[in-house]
Structures are given as C-alpha cells and as structure tokens.
mmCIF file of C-alpha atoms in Angstrom:
data_model
loop_
_atom_site.group_PDB
_atom_site.id
_atom_site.type_symbol
_atom_site.label_atom_id
_atom_site.label_comp_id
_atom_site.label_asym_id
_atom_site.label_seq_id
_atom_site.Cartn_x
_atom_site.Cartn_y
_atom_site.Cartn_z
ATOM 1 C CA UNK A 1 -27.064 -97.550 56.803
ATOM 2 C CA UNK A 2 -28.137 -94.023 57.809
ATOM 3 C CA UNK A 3 -31.802 -94.576 57.085
ATOM 4 C CA UNK A 4 -32.917 -95.323 60.721
ATOM 5 C CA UNK A 5 -31.153 -92.213 62.048
ATOM 6 C CA UNK A 6 -32.684 -90.055 59.332
ATOM 7 C CA UNK A 7 -36.118 -91.508 60.061
ATOM 8 C CA UNK A 8 -35.697 -90.837 63.782
ATOM 9 C CA UNK A 9 -34.652 -87.233 63.064
ATOM 10 C CA UNK A 10 -37.666 -86.768 60.761
ATOM 11 C CA UNK A 11 -40.058 -88.138 63.378
ATOM 12 C CA UNK A 12 -38.492 -85.948 66.073
ATOM 13 C CA UNK A 13 -38.878 -82.851 63.907
ATOM 14 C CA UNK A 14 -42.490 -83.802 63.123
ATOM 15 C CA UNK A 15 -43.254 -84.092 66.847
ATOM 16 C CA UNK A 16 -41.720 -80.664 67.443
ATOM 17 C CA UNK A 17 -43.725 -79.159 64.598
ATOM 18 C CA UNK A 18 -46.958 -80.708 65.844
ATOM 19 C CA UNK A 19 -46.249 -79.545 69.387
ATOM 20 C CA UNK A 20 -45.581 -75.999 68.189
ATOM 21 C CA UNK A 21 -48.720 -76.085 66.031
ATOM 22 C CA UNK A 22 -50.906 -77.104 68.965
ATOM 23 C CA UNK A 23 -49.296 -74.615 71.322
ATOM 24 C CA UNK A 24 -49.724 -71.715 68.885
ATOM 25 C CA UNK A 25 -53.387 -72.640 68.413
ATOM 26 C CA UNK A 26 -54.045 -72.652 72.163
ATOM 27 C CA UNK A 27 -52.304 -69.278 72.549
ATOM 28 C CA UNK A 28 -54.317 -67.795 69.700
ATOM 29 C CA UNK A 29 -57.730 -69.157 70.678
ATOM 30 C CA UNK A 30 -57.489 -68.527 74.401
ATOM 31 C CA UNK A 31 -59.846 -71.353 75.445
ATOM 32 C CA UNK A 32 -60.195 -74.546 73.428
ATOM 33 C CA UNK A 33 -60.916 -78.266 73.842
ATOM 34 C CA UNK A 34 -58.867 -81.250 72.697
ATOM 35 C CA UNK A 35 -61.517 -82.139 70.119
ATOM 36 C CA UNK A 36 -61.423 -78.648 68.616
ATOM 37 C CA UNK A 37 -57.619 -78.770 68.510
ATOM 38 C CA UNK A 38 -57.792 -82.030 66.552
ATOM 39 C CA UNK A 39 -60.377 -80.481 64.213
ATOM 40 C CA UNK A 40 -58.307 -77.323 63.542
ATOM 41 C CA UNK A 41 -54.918 -79.043 63.198
ATOM 42 C CA UNK A 42 -56.102 -82.236 61.406
ATOM 43 C CA UNK A 43 -54.057 -84.238 63.921
ATOM 44 C CA UNK A 44 -55.394 -87.468 65.404
ATOM 45 C CA UNK A 45 -57.003 -87.278 68.834
ATOM 46 C CA UNK A 46 -54.354 -89.597 70.262
ATOM 47 C CA UNK A 47 -51.575 -87.322 68.949
ATOM 48 C CA UNK A 48 -53.311 -84.257 70.381
ATOM 49 C CA UNK A 49 -53.792 -85.943 73.772
ATOM 50 C CA UNK A 50 -50.128 -86.938 73.903
ATOM 51 C CA UNK A 51 -49.008 -83.389 73.067
ATOM 52 C CA UNK A 52 -51.436 -81.856 75.593
ATOM 53 C CA UNK A 53 -50.166 -84.161 78.331
ATOM 54 C CA UNK A 54 -46.598 -83.003 77.624
ATOM 55 C CA UNK A 55 -47.662 -79.329 77.639
ATOM 56 C CA UNK A 56 -49.519 -79.728 80.924
ATOM 57 C CA UNK A 57 -46.469 -81.434 82.468
ATOM 58 C CA UNK A 58 -44.348 -78.476 81.261
ATOM 59 C CA UNK A 59 -46.871 -76.073 82.876
ATOM 60 C CA UNK A 60 -47.467 -74.352 79.535
ATOM 61 C CA UNK A 61 -51.119 -75.419 79.378
ATOM 62 C CA UNK A 62 -53.718 -75.828 82.114
ATOM 63 C CA UNK A 63 -57.138 -77.449 82.299
ATOM 64 C CA UNK A 64 -59.561 -74.750 83.409
ATOM 65 C CA UNK A 65 -63.037 -76.247 83.444
ATOM 66 C CA UNK A 66 -65.766 -78.026 81.534
ATOM 67 C CA UNK A 67 -67.134 -76.706 78.259
ATOM 68 C CA UNK A 68 -70.542 -77.001 76.611
ATOM 69 C CA UNK A 69 -71.405 -80.351 75.108
ATOM 70 C CA UNK A 70 -71.875 -80.564 71.335
ATOM 71 C CA UNK A 71 -73.188 -84.085 71.683
ATOM 72 C CA UNK A 72 -71.608 -86.618 73.978
ATOM 73 C CA UNK A 73 -69.437 -85.853 76.979
ATOM 74 C CA UNK A 74 -68.759 -82.252 77.933
ATOM 75 C CA UNK A 75 -65.202 -81.336 76.899
ATOM 76 C CA UNK A 76 -62.404 -80.240 79.213
ATOM 77 C CA UNK A 77 -61.294 -76.717 78.304
ATOM 78 C CA UNK A 78 -57.599 -75.911 77.941
ATOM 79 C CA UNK A 79 -55.857 -72.545 78.338
ATOM 80 C CA UNK A 80 -52.341 -71.329 77.749
ATOM 81 C CA UNK A 81 -50.457 -70.538 80.975
ATOM 82 C CA UNK A 82 -49.023 -67.066 80.437
ATOM 83 C CA UNK A 83 -47.146 -67.208 83.745
ATOM 84 C CA UNK A 84 -45.214 -70.348 82.851
ATOM 85 C CA UNK A 85 -42.212 -68.297 81.725
ATOM 86 C CA UNK A 86 -41.085 -64.678 81.672
ATOM 87 C CA UNK A 87 -39.213 -62.532 79.164
ATOM 88 C CA UNK A 88 -36.834 -59.561 79.393
ATOM 89 C CA UNK A 89 -37.509 -56.839 76.829
ATOM 90 C CA UNK A 90 -34.955 -54.061 76.223
ATOM 91 C CA UNK A 91 -35.303 -50.766 74.365
ATOM 92 C CA UNK A 92 -31.930 -49.207 73.513
ATOM 93 C CA UNK A 93 -32.545 -45.558 72.702
ATOM 94 C CA UNK A 94 -30.326 -42.553 72.102
ATOM 95 C CA UNK A 95 -29.920 -41.573 75.753
ATOM 96 C CA UNK A 96 -31.360 -44.431 77.821
ATOM 97 C CA UNK A 97 -31.896 -48.174 77.962
ATOM 98 C CA UNK A 98 -35.275 -49.304 79.269
ATOM 99 C CA UNK A 99 -35.958 -52.858 80.391
ATOM 100 C CA UNK A 100 -39.104 -54.734 81.367
ATOM 101 C CA UNK A 101 -39.834 -58.236 82.596
ATOM 102 C CA UNK A 102 -43.132 -59.549 81.244
ATOM 103 C CA UNK A 103 -45.112 -62.742 81.306
ATOM 104 C CA UNK A 104 -45.881 -64.498 78.035
ATOM 105 C CA UNK A 105 -48.753 -62.089 77.387
ATOM 106 C CA UNK A 106 -46.573 -58.975 77.821
ATOM 107 C CA UNK A 107 -47.931 -58.056 81.242
ATOM 108 C CA UNK A 108 -45.181 -56.100 82.971
ATOM 109 C CA UNK A 109 -44.065 -57.282 86.409
ATOM 110 C CA UNK A 110 -40.825 -55.288 86.662
ATOM 111 C CA UNK A 111 -39.182 -52.354 84.882
ATOM 112 C CA UNK A 112 -35.967 -50.380 85.090
ATOM 113 C CA UNK A 113 -34.201 -47.645 83.102
ATOM 114 C CA UNK A 114 -30.586 -46.489 83.024
ATOM 115 C CA UNK A 115 -28.888 -43.486 81.449
ATOM 116 C CA UNK A 116 -27.046 -44.303 78.253
ATOM 117 C CA UNK A 117 -25.274 -42.355 75.521
ATOM 118 C CA UNK A 118 -25.349 -44.174 72.201
ATOM 119 C CA UNK A 119 -22.532 -41.936 70.948
ATOM 120 C CA UNK A 120 -20.138 -43.602 73.416
ATOM 121 C CA UNK A 121 -20.099 -46.643 71.125
ATOM 122 C CA UNK A 122 -20.271 -50.374 71.882
ATOM 123 C CA UNK A 123 -17.125 -50.490 74.031
ATOM 124 C CA UNK A 124 -18.957 -48.445 76.661
ATOM 125 C CA UNK A 125 -22.520 -49.297 75.680
ATOM 126 C CA UNK A 126 -22.472 -53.109 75.617
ATOM 127 C CA UNK A 127 -21.216 -53.464 79.224
ATOM 128 C CA UNK A 128 -24.010 -51.122 80.350
ATOM 129 C CA UNK A 129 -26.617 -53.191 78.506
ATOM 130 C CA UNK A 130 -25.226 -56.404 79.996
ATOM 131 C CA UNK A 131 -25.191 -54.895 83.477
ATOM 132 C CA UNK A 132 -28.842 -53.891 83.156
ATOM 133 C CA UNK A 133 -29.811 -57.400 82.064
ATOM 134 C CA UNK A 134 -27.832 -58.871 84.970
ATOM 135 C CA UNK A 135 -29.656 -56.569 87.370
ATOM 136 C CA UNK A 136 -33.037 -57.559 85.929
ATOM 137 C CA UNK A 137 -32.147 -61.245 86.296
ATOM 138 C CA UNK A 138 -30.850 -60.827 89.833
ATOM 139 C CA UNK A 139 -33.752 -58.712 91.051
ATOM 140 C CA UNK A 140 -36.476 -60.504 89.083
ATOM 141 C CA UNK A 141 -39.624 -60.901 91.204
ATOM 142 C CA UNK A 142 -40.273 -64.267 89.532
ATOM 143 C CA UNK A 143 -36.775 -65.697 89.965
ATOM 144 C CA UNK A 144 -33.983 -66.011 87.437
ATOM 145 C CA UNK A 145 -34.897 -69.586 86.537
ATOM 146 C CA UNK A 146 -38.220 -68.530 85.023
ATOM 147 C CA UNK A 147 -36.668 -66.003 82.605
ATOM 148 C CA UNK A 148 -36.660 -67.861 79.289
ATOM 149 C CA UNK A 149 -35.579 -65.334 76.633
ATOM 150 C CA UNK A 150 -34.392 -61.794 75.946
ATOM 151 C CA UNK A 151 -35.642 -59.361 73.300
ATOM 152 C CA UNK A 152 -33.769 -56.212 72.258
ATOM 153 C CA UNK A 153 -34.778 -53.163 70.220
ATOM 154 C CA UNK A 154 -32.192 -50.819 68.684
ATOM 155 C CA UNK A 155 -32.698 -47.432 66.972
ATOM 156 C CA UNK A 156 -31.332 -48.215 63.561
ATOM 157 C CA UNK A 157 -31.178 -50.713 60.698
ATOM 158 C CA UNK A 158 -29.830 -54.180 61.353
ATOM 159 C CA UNK A 159 -29.529 -57.500 59.607
ATOM 160 C CA UNK A 160 -32.367 -59.417 61.210
ATOM 161 C CA UNK A 161 -30.898 -62.738 60.111
ATOM 162 C CA UNK A 162 -27.665 -62.451 62.112
ATOM 163 C CA UNK A 163 -28.586 -59.840 64.720
ATOM 164 C CA UNK A 164 -25.900 -57.344 63.671
ATOM 165 C CA UNK A 165 -26.363 -53.606 63.234
ATOM 166 C CA UNK A 166 -25.838 -52.188 59.727
ATOM 167 C CA UNK A 167 -24.206 -48.745 59.701
ATOM 168 C CA UNK A 168 -26.916 -47.237 61.933
ATOM 169 C CA UNK A 169 -26.883 -43.432 61.412
ATOM 170 C CA UNK A 170 -27.882 -42.635 65.008
ATOM 171 C CA UNK A 171 -25.475 -45.235 66.493
ATOM 172 C CA UNK A 172 -21.968 -44.101 65.500
ATOM 173 C CA UNK A 173 -19.406 -46.848 65.974
ATOM 174 C CA UNK A 174 -22.014 -49.615 66.205
ATOM 175 C CA UNK A 175 -21.682 -50.910 62.630
ATOM 176 C CA UNK A 176 -21.662 -54.736 62.428
ATOM 177 C CA UNK A 177 -21.745 -55.203 66.211
ATOM 178 C CA UNK A 178 -22.936 -58.773 67.004
ATOM 179 C CA UNK A 179 -25.346 -57.695 69.748
ATOM 180 C CA UNK A 180 -27.494 -60.826 69.647
ATOM 181 C CA UNK A 181 -24.519 -63.184 69.674
ATOM 182 C CA UNK A 182 -22.778 -61.391 72.546
ATOM 183 C CA UNK A 183 -25.859 -61.320 74.761
ATOM 184 C CA UNK A 184 -26.739 -64.937 73.996
ATOM 185 C CA UNK A 185 -23.227 -66.097 74.905
ATOM 186 C CA UNK A 186 -23.166 -64.018 78.091
ATOM 187 C CA UNK A 187 -26.556 -65.041 79.484
ATOM 188 C CA UNK A 188 -27.083 -68.458 77.852
ATOM 189 C CA UNK A 189 -30.598 -67.519 76.811
ATOM 190 C CA UNK A 190 -32.271 -67.167 73.405
ATOM 191 C CA UNK A 191 -31.922 -63.549 72.250
ATOM 192 C CA UNK A 192 -34.028 -61.818 69.582
ATOM 193 C CA UNK A 193 -33.236 -58.372 68.191
ATOM 194 C CA UNK A 194 -34.961 -55.973 65.828
ATOM 195 C CA UNK A 195 -35.321 -52.316 64.965
ATOM 196 C CA UNK A 196 -37.206 -50.391 67.671
ATOM 197 C CA UNK A 197 -39.882 -49.144 65.239
ATOM 198 C CA UNK A 198 -40.634 -52.715 64.133
ATOM 199 C CA UNK A 199 -40.980 -53.824 67.736
ATOM 200 C CA UNK A 200 -43.154 -50.875 68.701
ATOM 201 C CA UNK A 201 -45.319 -51.645 65.665
ATOM 202 C CA UNK A 202 -45.730 -55.245 66.858
ATOM 203 C CA UNK A 203 -46.754 -54.101 70.331
ATOM 204 C CA UNK A 204 -49.274 -51.511 69.112
ATOM 205 C CA UNK A 205 -50.697 -53.993 66.615
ATOM 206 C CA UNK A 206 -51.201 -56.675 69.225
ATOM 207 C CA UNK A 207 -52.198 -54.721 72.302
ATOM 208 C CA UNK A 208 -52.533 -51.027 71.459
ATOM 209 C CA UNK A 209 -53.953 -48.666 68.868
ATOM 210 C CA UNK A 210 -53.466 -51.121 65.994
ATOM 211 C CA UNK A 211 -55.795 -53.839 67.268
ATOM 212 C CA UNK A 212 -58.238 -54.958 64.610
ATOM 213 C CA UNK A 213 -56.232 -53.640 61.655
ATOM 214 C CA UNK A 214 -54.976 -55.949 58.935
ATOM 215 C CA UNK A 215 -52.598 -53.526 57.228
ATOM 216 C CA UNK A 216 -50.996 -50.983 59.539
ATOM 217 C CA UNK A 217 -48.188 -48.462 59.320
ATOM 218 C CA UNK A 218 -46.616 -47.456 62.614
ATOM 219 C CA UNK A 219 -44.613 -44.223 62.527
ATOM 220 C CA UNK A 220 -42.273 -43.951 65.525
ATOM 221 C CA UNK A 221 -41.179 -40.439 66.533
ATOM 222 C CA UNK A 222 -38.552 -41.539 69.050
ATOM 223 C CA UNK A 223 -35.726 -39.711 70.782
ATOM 224 C CA UNK A 224 -33.314 -41.099 68.158
ATOM 225 C CA UNK A 225 -35.188 -40.203 64.972
ATOM 226 C CA UNK A 226 -38.186 -41.318 62.924
ATOM 227 C CA UNK A 227 -38.739 -44.902 61.840
ATOM 228 C CA UNK A 228 -41.653 -46.997 60.703
ATOM 229 C CA UNK A 229 -42.917 -50.517 61.222
ATOM 230 C CA UNK A 230 -45.002 -52.043 58.423
ATOM 231 C CA UNK A 231 -47.675 -54.660 59.112
ATOM 232 C CA UNK A 232 -48.894 -56.141 55.821
ATOM 233 C CA UNK A 233 -51.610 -58.818 55.856
ATOM 234 C CA UNK A 234 -50.992 -59.258 59.590
ATOM 235 C CA UNK A 235 -47.264 -59.904 59.115
ATOM 236 C CA UNK A 236 -44.382 -57.636 60.005
ATOM 237 C CA UNK A 237 -42.608 -56.670 56.782
ATOM 238 C CA UNK A 238 -38.840 -56.345 57.255
ATOM 239 C CA UNK A 239 -37.594 -56.271 53.664
ATOM 240 C CA UNK A 240 -34.804 -58.429 52.263
ATOM 241 C CA UNK A 241 -32.338 -57.984 55.145
ATOM 242 C CA UNK A 242 -34.439 -56.250 57.803
ATOM 243 C CA UNK A 243 -34.009 -52.543 57.063
ATOM 244 C CA UNK A 244 -37.507 -51.809 55.722
ATOM 245 C CA UNK A 245 -39.323 -48.867 57.309
ATOM 246 C CA UNK A 246 -36.465 -46.353 57.511
ATOM 247 C CA UNK A 247 -38.894 -43.599 56.540
ATOM 248 C CA UNK A 248 -36.931 -40.978 58.468
ATOM 249 C CA UNK A 249 -34.357 -40.971 55.673
ATOM 250 C CA UNK A 250 -36.962 -40.210 53.006
ATOM 251 C CA UNK A 251 -36.051 -36.948 51.259
ATOM 252 C CA UNK A 252 -38.799 -34.327 51.442
ATOM 253 C CA UNK A 253 -36.726 -31.339 50.377
ATOM 254 C CA UNK A 254 -33.782 -31.146 47.980
ATOM 255 C CA UNK A 255 -32.634 -27.866 49.458
ATOM 256 C CA UNK A 256 -29.213 -28.053 51.099
ATOM 257 C CA UNK A 257 -30.393 -28.093 54.705
ATOM 258 C CA UNK A 258 -27.557 -29.728 56.653
ATOM 259 C CA UNK A 259 -28.875 -28.924 60.105
ATOM 260 C CA UNK A 260 -29.236 -32.634 60.868
ATOM 261 C CA UNK A 261 -26.052 -33.706 59.105
ATOM 262 C CA UNK A 262 -25.182 -34.007 55.419
ATOM 263 C CA UNK A 263 -26.524 -37.563 55.082
ATOM 264 C CA UNK A 264 -29.967 -36.483 56.311
ATOM 265 C CA UNK A 265 -30.162 -33.122 54.547
ATOM 266 C CA UNK A 266 -33.793 -32.477 53.577
ATOM 267 C CA UNK A 267 -34.965 -35.758 55.107
ATOM 268 C CA UNK A 268 -38.050 -36.289 57.249
ATOM 269 C CA UNK A 269 -35.801 -36.641 60.304
ATOM 270 C CA UNK A 270 -34.029 -33.352 59.540
ATOM 271 C CA UNK A 271 -37.349 -31.557 59.193
ATOM 272 C CA UNK A 272 -39.657 -33.197 61.726
ATOM 273 C CA UNK A 273 -37.845 -35.318 64.325
ATOM 274 C CA UNK A 274 -38.159 -34.827 68.066
ATOM 275 C CA UNK A 275 -34.555 -33.613 68.062
ATOM 276 C CA UNK A 276 -35.434 -30.938 65.497
ATOM 277 C CA UNK A 277 -38.545 -29.840 67.407
ATOM 278 C CA UNK A 278 -36.531 -29.360 70.595
ATOM 279 C CA UNK A 279 -33.727 -27.567 68.732
ATOM 280 C CA UNK A 280 -36.117 -25.105 67.095
ATOM 281 C CA UNK A 281 -37.852 -24.375 70.407
ATOM 282 C CA UNK A 282 -34.514 -23.802 72.168
ATOM 283 C CA UNK A 283 -33.188 -21.582 69.391
ATOM 284 C CA UNK A 284 -36.267 -19.367 69.779
ATOM 285 C CA UNK A 285 -35.850 -19.488 73.590
ATOM 286 C CA UNK A 286 -39.324 -20.951 73.971
ATOM 287 C CA UNK A 287 -38.107 -23.669 76.346
ATOM 288 C CA UNK A 288 -35.180 -23.924 78.741
ATOM 289 C CA UNK A 289 -31.968 -25.665 77.761
ATOM 290 C CA UNK A 290 -32.718 -28.601 80.070
ATOM 291 C CA UNK A 291 -36.424 -28.920 79.189
ATOM 292 C CA UNK A 292 -37.381 -32.271 77.715
ATOM 293 C CA UNK A 293 -40.101 -33.151 75.252
ATOM 294 C CA UNK A 294 -42.707 -33.503 78.013
ATOM 295 C CA UNK A 295 -42.044 -29.926 79.108
ATOM 296 C CA UNK A 296 -42.308 -28.746 75.515
ATOM 297 C CA UNK A 297 -45.759 -30.301 75.080
ATOM 298 C CA UNK A 298 -46.966 -28.767 78.354
ATOM 299 C CA UNK A 299 -45.700 -25.310 77.373
ATOM 300 C CA UNK A 300 -47.282 -25.644 73.929
ATOM 301 C CA UNK A 301 -50.732 -25.286 75.527
ATOM 302 C CA UNK A 302 -50.072 -21.585 76.199
ATOM 303 C CA UNK A 303 -47.423 -20.811 73.585
ATOM 304 C CA UNK A 304 -48.525 -19.923 70.018
ATOM 305 C CA UNK A 305 -44.863 -20.065 68.975
ATOM 306 C CA UNK A 306 -44.448 -23.680 70.090
ATOM 307 C CA UNK A 307 -47.790 -24.495 68.483
ATOM 308 C CA UNK A 308 -46.409 -23.076 65.224
ATOM 309 C CA UNK A 309 -43.404 -25.407 65.491
ATOM 310 C CA UNK A 310 -45.712 -28.362 66.076
ATOM 311 C CA UNK A 311 -47.862 -27.408 63.065
ATOM 312 C CA UNK A 312 -44.715 -27.178 60.921
ATOM 313 C CA UNK A 313 -43.615 -30.586 62.193
ATOM 314 C CA UNK A 314 -47.054 -32.072 61.576
ATOM 315 C CA UNK A 315 -47.059 -30.689 58.035
ATOM 316 C CA UNK A 316 -43.894 -32.602 57.115
ATOM 317 C CA UNK A 317 -45.103 -35.737 58.896
ATOM 318 C CA UNK A 318 -48.416 -35.459 57.056
ATOM 319 C CA UNK A 319 -46.653 -35.155 53.684
ATOM 320 C CA UNK A 320 -44.669 -38.322 54.415
ATOM 321 C CA UNK A 321 -47.710 -40.200 55.703
ATOM 322 C CA UNK A 322 -49.741 -39.214 52.631
ATOM 323 C CA UNK A 323 -47.074 -40.821 50.432
ATOM 324 C CA UNK A 324 -47.006 -43.922 52.620
ATOM 325 C CA UNK A 325 -50.802 -44.233 52.373
ATOM 326 C CA UNK A 326 -50.683 -43.865 48.601
ATOM 327 C CA UNK A 327 -48.070 -46.631 48.368
ATOM 328 C CA UNK A 328 -49.235 -49.156 50.988
ATOM 329 C CA UNK A 329 -52.957 -48.413 51.336
ATOM 330 C CA UNK A 330 -53.114 -49.335 55.058
ATOM 331 C CA UNK A 331 -56.368 -49.338 56.980
ATOM 332 C CA UNK A 332 -54.631 -47.702 59.953
ATOM 333 C CA UNK A 333 -51.688 -45.400 60.626
ATOM 334 C CA UNK A 334 -50.500 -45.286 64.246
ATOM 335 C CA UNK A 335 -48.116 -42.506 65.261
ATOM 336 C CA UNK A 336 -46.071 -43.207 68.383
ATOM 337 C CA UNK A 337 -43.774 -41.170 70.592
ATOM 338 C CA UNK A 338 -44.220 -38.606 73.340
ATOM 339 C CA UNK A 339 -45.264 -35.701 71.089
ATOM 340 C CA UNK A 340 -47.905 -37.475 68.962
ATOM 341 C CA UNK A 341 -49.283 -39.346 71.973
ATOM 342 C CA UNK A 342 -49.706 -36.176 74.077
ATOM 343 C CA UNK A 343 -50.329 -33.427 71.517
ATOM 344 C CA UNK A 344 -53.796 -33.449 69.886
ATOM 345 C CA UNK A 345 -52.664 -30.455 67.799
ATOM 346 C CA UNK A 346 -50.018 -32.553 66.078
ATOM 347 C CA UNK A 347 -52.436 -35.378 65.216
ATOM 348 C CA UNK A 348 -55.145 -32.994 64.002
ATOM 349 C CA UNK A 349 -52.715 -31.154 61.720
ATOM 350 C CA UNK A 350 -51.332 -34.420 60.357
ATOM 351 C CA UNK A 351 -54.846 -35.600 59.508
ATOM 352 C CA UNK A 352 -55.623 -32.320 57.741
ATOM 353 C CA UNK A 353 -52.403 -32.472 55.718
ATOM 354 C CA UNK A 354 -52.961 -36.095 54.743
ATOM 355 C CA UNK A 355 -56.549 -35.330 53.684
ATOM 356 C CA UNK A 356 -55.242 -32.681 51.268
ATOM 357 C CA UNK A 357 -52.402 -34.758 49.826
ATOM 358 C CA UNK A 358 -53.312 -38.454 49.797
ATOM 359 C CA UNK A 359 -55.613 -40.096 47.273
ATOM 360 C CA UNK A 360 -59.152 -39.724 48.590
ATOM 361 C CA UNK A 361 -60.021 -43.373 47.895
ATOM 362 C CA UNK A 362 -57.150 -44.429 50.170
ATOM 363 C CA UNK A 363 -57.301 -41.791 52.899
ATOM 364 C CA UNK A 364 -61.069 -42.151 53.321
ATOM 365 C CA UNK A 365 -60.503 -45.734 54.408
ATOM 366 C CA UNK A 366 -57.506 -45.078 56.649
ATOM 367 C CA UNK A 367 -57.673 -44.005 60.277
ATOM 368 C CA UNK A 368 -54.786 -41.975 61.713
ATOM 369 C CA UNK A 369 -54.435 -42.355 65.479
ATOM 370 C CA UNK A 370 -51.825 -41.773 68.203
ATOM 371 C CA UNK A 371 -50.080 -44.704 69.851
ATOM 372 C CA UNK A 372 -51.622 -46.106 73.033
ATOM 373 C CA UNK A 373 -48.857 -47.959 74.885
ATOM 374 C CA UNK A 374 -46.634 -45.116 76.042
ATOM 375 C CA UNK A 375 -42.976 -45.224 76.965
ATOM 376 C CA UNK A 376 -42.662 -49.021 77.226
ATOM 377 C CA UNK A 377 -43.888 -49.714 73.704
ATOM 378 C CA UNK A 378 -40.562 -50.815 72.135
ATOM 379 C CA UNK A 379 -39.553 -52.868 75.193
ATOM 380 C CA UNK A 380 -42.948 -54.598 75.099
ATOM 381 C CA UNK A 381 -42.439 -55.307 71.418
ATOM 382 C CA UNK A 382 -39.002 -56.737 72.175
ATOM 383 C CA UNK A 383 -40.552 -59.073 74.758
ATOM 384 C CA UNK A 384 -43.261 -60.050 72.261
ATOM 385 C CA UNK A 385 -40.677 -60.872 69.578
ATOM 386 C CA UNK A 386 -38.685 -63.006 72.003
ATOM 387 C CA UNK A 387 -41.869 -64.828 73.005
ATOM 388 C CA UNK A 388 -42.802 -65.548 69.391
ATOM 389 C CA UNK A 389 -39.323 -66.846 68.621
ATOM 390 C CA UNK A 390 -39.424 -68.988 71.756
ATOM 391 C CA UNK A 391 -42.599 -70.749 70.640
ATOM 392 C CA UNK A 392 -42.233 -70.588 66.844
ATOM 393 C CA UNK A 393 -42.256 -73.918 64.997
ATOM 394 C CA UNK A 394 -38.717 -75.235 64.383
ATOM 395 C CA UNK A 395 -36.881 -73.989 61.286
ATOM 396 C CA UNK A 396 -39.434 -71.222 60.637
ATOM 397 C CA UNK A 397 -38.111 -67.669 60.402
ATOM 398 C CA UNK A 398 -41.293 -65.931 61.528
ATOM 399 C CA UNK A 399 -44.526 -66.767 63.342
ATOM 400 C CA UNK A 400 -47.586 -67.403 61.196
ATOM 401 C CA UNK A 401 -49.407 -64.326 62.369
ATOM 402 C CA UNK A 402 -49.071 -61.384 64.735
ATOM 403 C CA UNK A 403 -52.687 -61.621 65.861
ATOM 404 C CA UNK A 404 -53.736 -62.715 69.348
ATOM 405 C CA UNK A 405 -57.059 -63.633 70.870
ATOM 406 C CA UNK A 406 -58.891 -60.592 72.214
ATOM 407 C CA UNK A 407 -59.437 -62.196 75.624
ATOM 408 C CA UNK A 408 -55.660 -62.331 76.174
ATOM 409 C CA UNK A 409 -55.216 -58.571 76.293
ATOM 410 C CA UNK A 410 -54.847 -56.549 79.469
ATOM 411 C CA UNK A 411 -54.019 -52.876 80.026
ATOM 412 C CA UNK A 412 -50.387 -52.319 79.038
ATOM 413 C CA UNK A 413 -50.133 -48.542 78.669
ATOM 414 C CA UNK A 414 -48.116 -46.653 81.211
#
C-alpha cells in the first residue's frame, strides 16, 4: 500500500540529487554548456535541460553567450549567478564579533564589528550576536529577502554534528551551548557553525594563500589562541566529532609553566600565542598597556627586544610546525593572524626552525607562507561554509570538494 508514496519520495530525492549535482558542476567549472554537463554527470540531455530551466527560473544560473562549436550547432554557455543570494558570515573572537555579508563567491558587500567579551558567557554574548545579525539583516544593501543563510565561527572545539560548543577553553561558560539551533530558530534561516581555524583554513584554501595546494595545514594565531585547520586531499578534516586541529593544546614543554593556566601549562598557546607575546612585551615595558598587536609589530621594526620576543615565539611555532609536517606531509603550511601576516621576521624564523627540525624529504616539498586574507578570513570562511551547506546534495554531510574554479576568484584581502 505504501509503495507509490515510497516511489514518489525516491524520485523526488533523485531529482534533488541531480539538481545539486548539476549546480555544483556549474559552480566549479565557471562556464559550461548543457552538452558538457550531460557528459560530466552522465545524465540524459532532457534531464539536464529540465534542471537548467529550473535553475534559470530560480536565477541561480544564467545564459551568457555562445560557445565554440565542436561539430554541429554552437552551444549556449551557462554560468552560475553569484549574486542570486547572499550570506552572513560571523567570526566570534575573544573580544569582538565581526560580520560580513557576501555574495555566493564570498565577495564582501557589507561588514560590521562590535565589541564583545567572551568571558561574559552566553547569557550576555548570545543577545549581542543576535543583535549584530539583526542589524546586518536590517541594513543589508541587498535587502533582507536575499539573505539565504548564516555561517558562524567560534574560537574553540565544538560538535560539528549538532552545532554545540564542547568545553571550549577560551570560552568559559559556553559548554554545550546550542548556538546553531538558537540562531536558526531566531532568524528562520539555515545556520552553519564551525571552529574559526577550520573556517579560516577553508577561506585561505579557496581564495588566499592556499590556492593550488592539495594538502594544507593552516595555523591560526588569533586573539583567542592558536588553532589549526587541516585540508587533506582537498577536504577539510574535522575528526570524529569536529575537534581536530586543536594544536594550541599540544604540549611542547613539561616544565610547570602555569602562566597561561594549569590546563595549558607548557602548551604551544602558553608559549607562543598572541596573548603571550603581548604579555611578555608589556612585562618588559616595551609597549604601552593599551597597545594592540598592530602597535607591537610596528614597534618591533626598531626594537631588538621585541624582535627577540618574536624570534622566541617563532621558535616554538616552528617546533610545532615541524612535527605537523612530519605527521601530515602537507605541500603547504599557511600561518594566519596579525603577527604572521605582518611580520616577515616571524615567518623567516619559523622557516629556519622547521628546516632544522623537520624531515628533509618532507620540508623540502612544503612551502611555509603567511595568510593572505587579513582580518575577515574567519568570517569569509563562515560564509563559504554556509554557502556549501546551502547547495550541498541532500543527506550529504560535506561537499565533495573545497576547490573552486580559478576564474571565480576576486580580491578578498582587506
């Protein structure tokens, strides 16, 4: 008795899968004809034409001209419409929340930042995050109706499957907070959430210093600590529940250094985080109490003492990166954050340390470079994740690949 309903459901799911398959192919290729879509997907030409007609009606695909004939009529070329919808990307950091509105190719059309203290906990923090999203929706230059999804990055481990934080060390009081569920219920939009280092890794891989790599490690020296995003065979590796890449908690010294807190004693974060760099410089009265990391980098140009702190920091980062290279054998390591992206001294010292400590066969085939996307990198990654989830085939947990066609990329650094 239930057979017709089951058959209808199966056919409906198949249509959705085929539609998603075609749409992903058009996004990846940039410019493509109906015949080439049928060839790549193995779908019939009539099925492809029906799907394309639906996508054109939905404004997701446009016909942009006539291609070169391969025998017979010249084909009509199709392109993905990156301005069909827009995404909000949020980066929740230790002392601020940054938000961007992007098109479907992560081109920023609006941005805003508010002060935020993660130590205030979710009772104070969640209303601030919601207020920022409301402001972005209200003041959106493209209109609220064209915002299709929200992406969020947080500075700590979380269960990627249910969008809840998992005892994040730099987010006291935020354990098991259902951030994704709360935001989705409030704004009635699809919400995606991930660790900020993972999202920054996605952005750099797609549009920044990681372009062209197949296996990439992104080390994020953020205001909250040090994390890593791992791209393996062009896929983001999250681990079993989503907490992979917490390299900041790797122990480099077993000495009882509790300057960063007992849990992090001797860890990479305790020895080489942005917080530690600023603390050391302030303790030696090399910078003013209210100087930020930008001021520190500027003063380092004429201060041998600050340069010594940066070399010390780079030494510990280099030791950690050497171990990562030995384990994962990436073809590229990208180091993001204000200090690595603005201090050549730090990058040069890291490279020298890695050269001494990593296996030569691995390090000789690995490039170590600073990040290229600047302060919006995690917010851009959040927007990218939300976009991928928006267009992913039904019932699939992750997109097939993080790669994009080279013609899709514009200048995203700021």
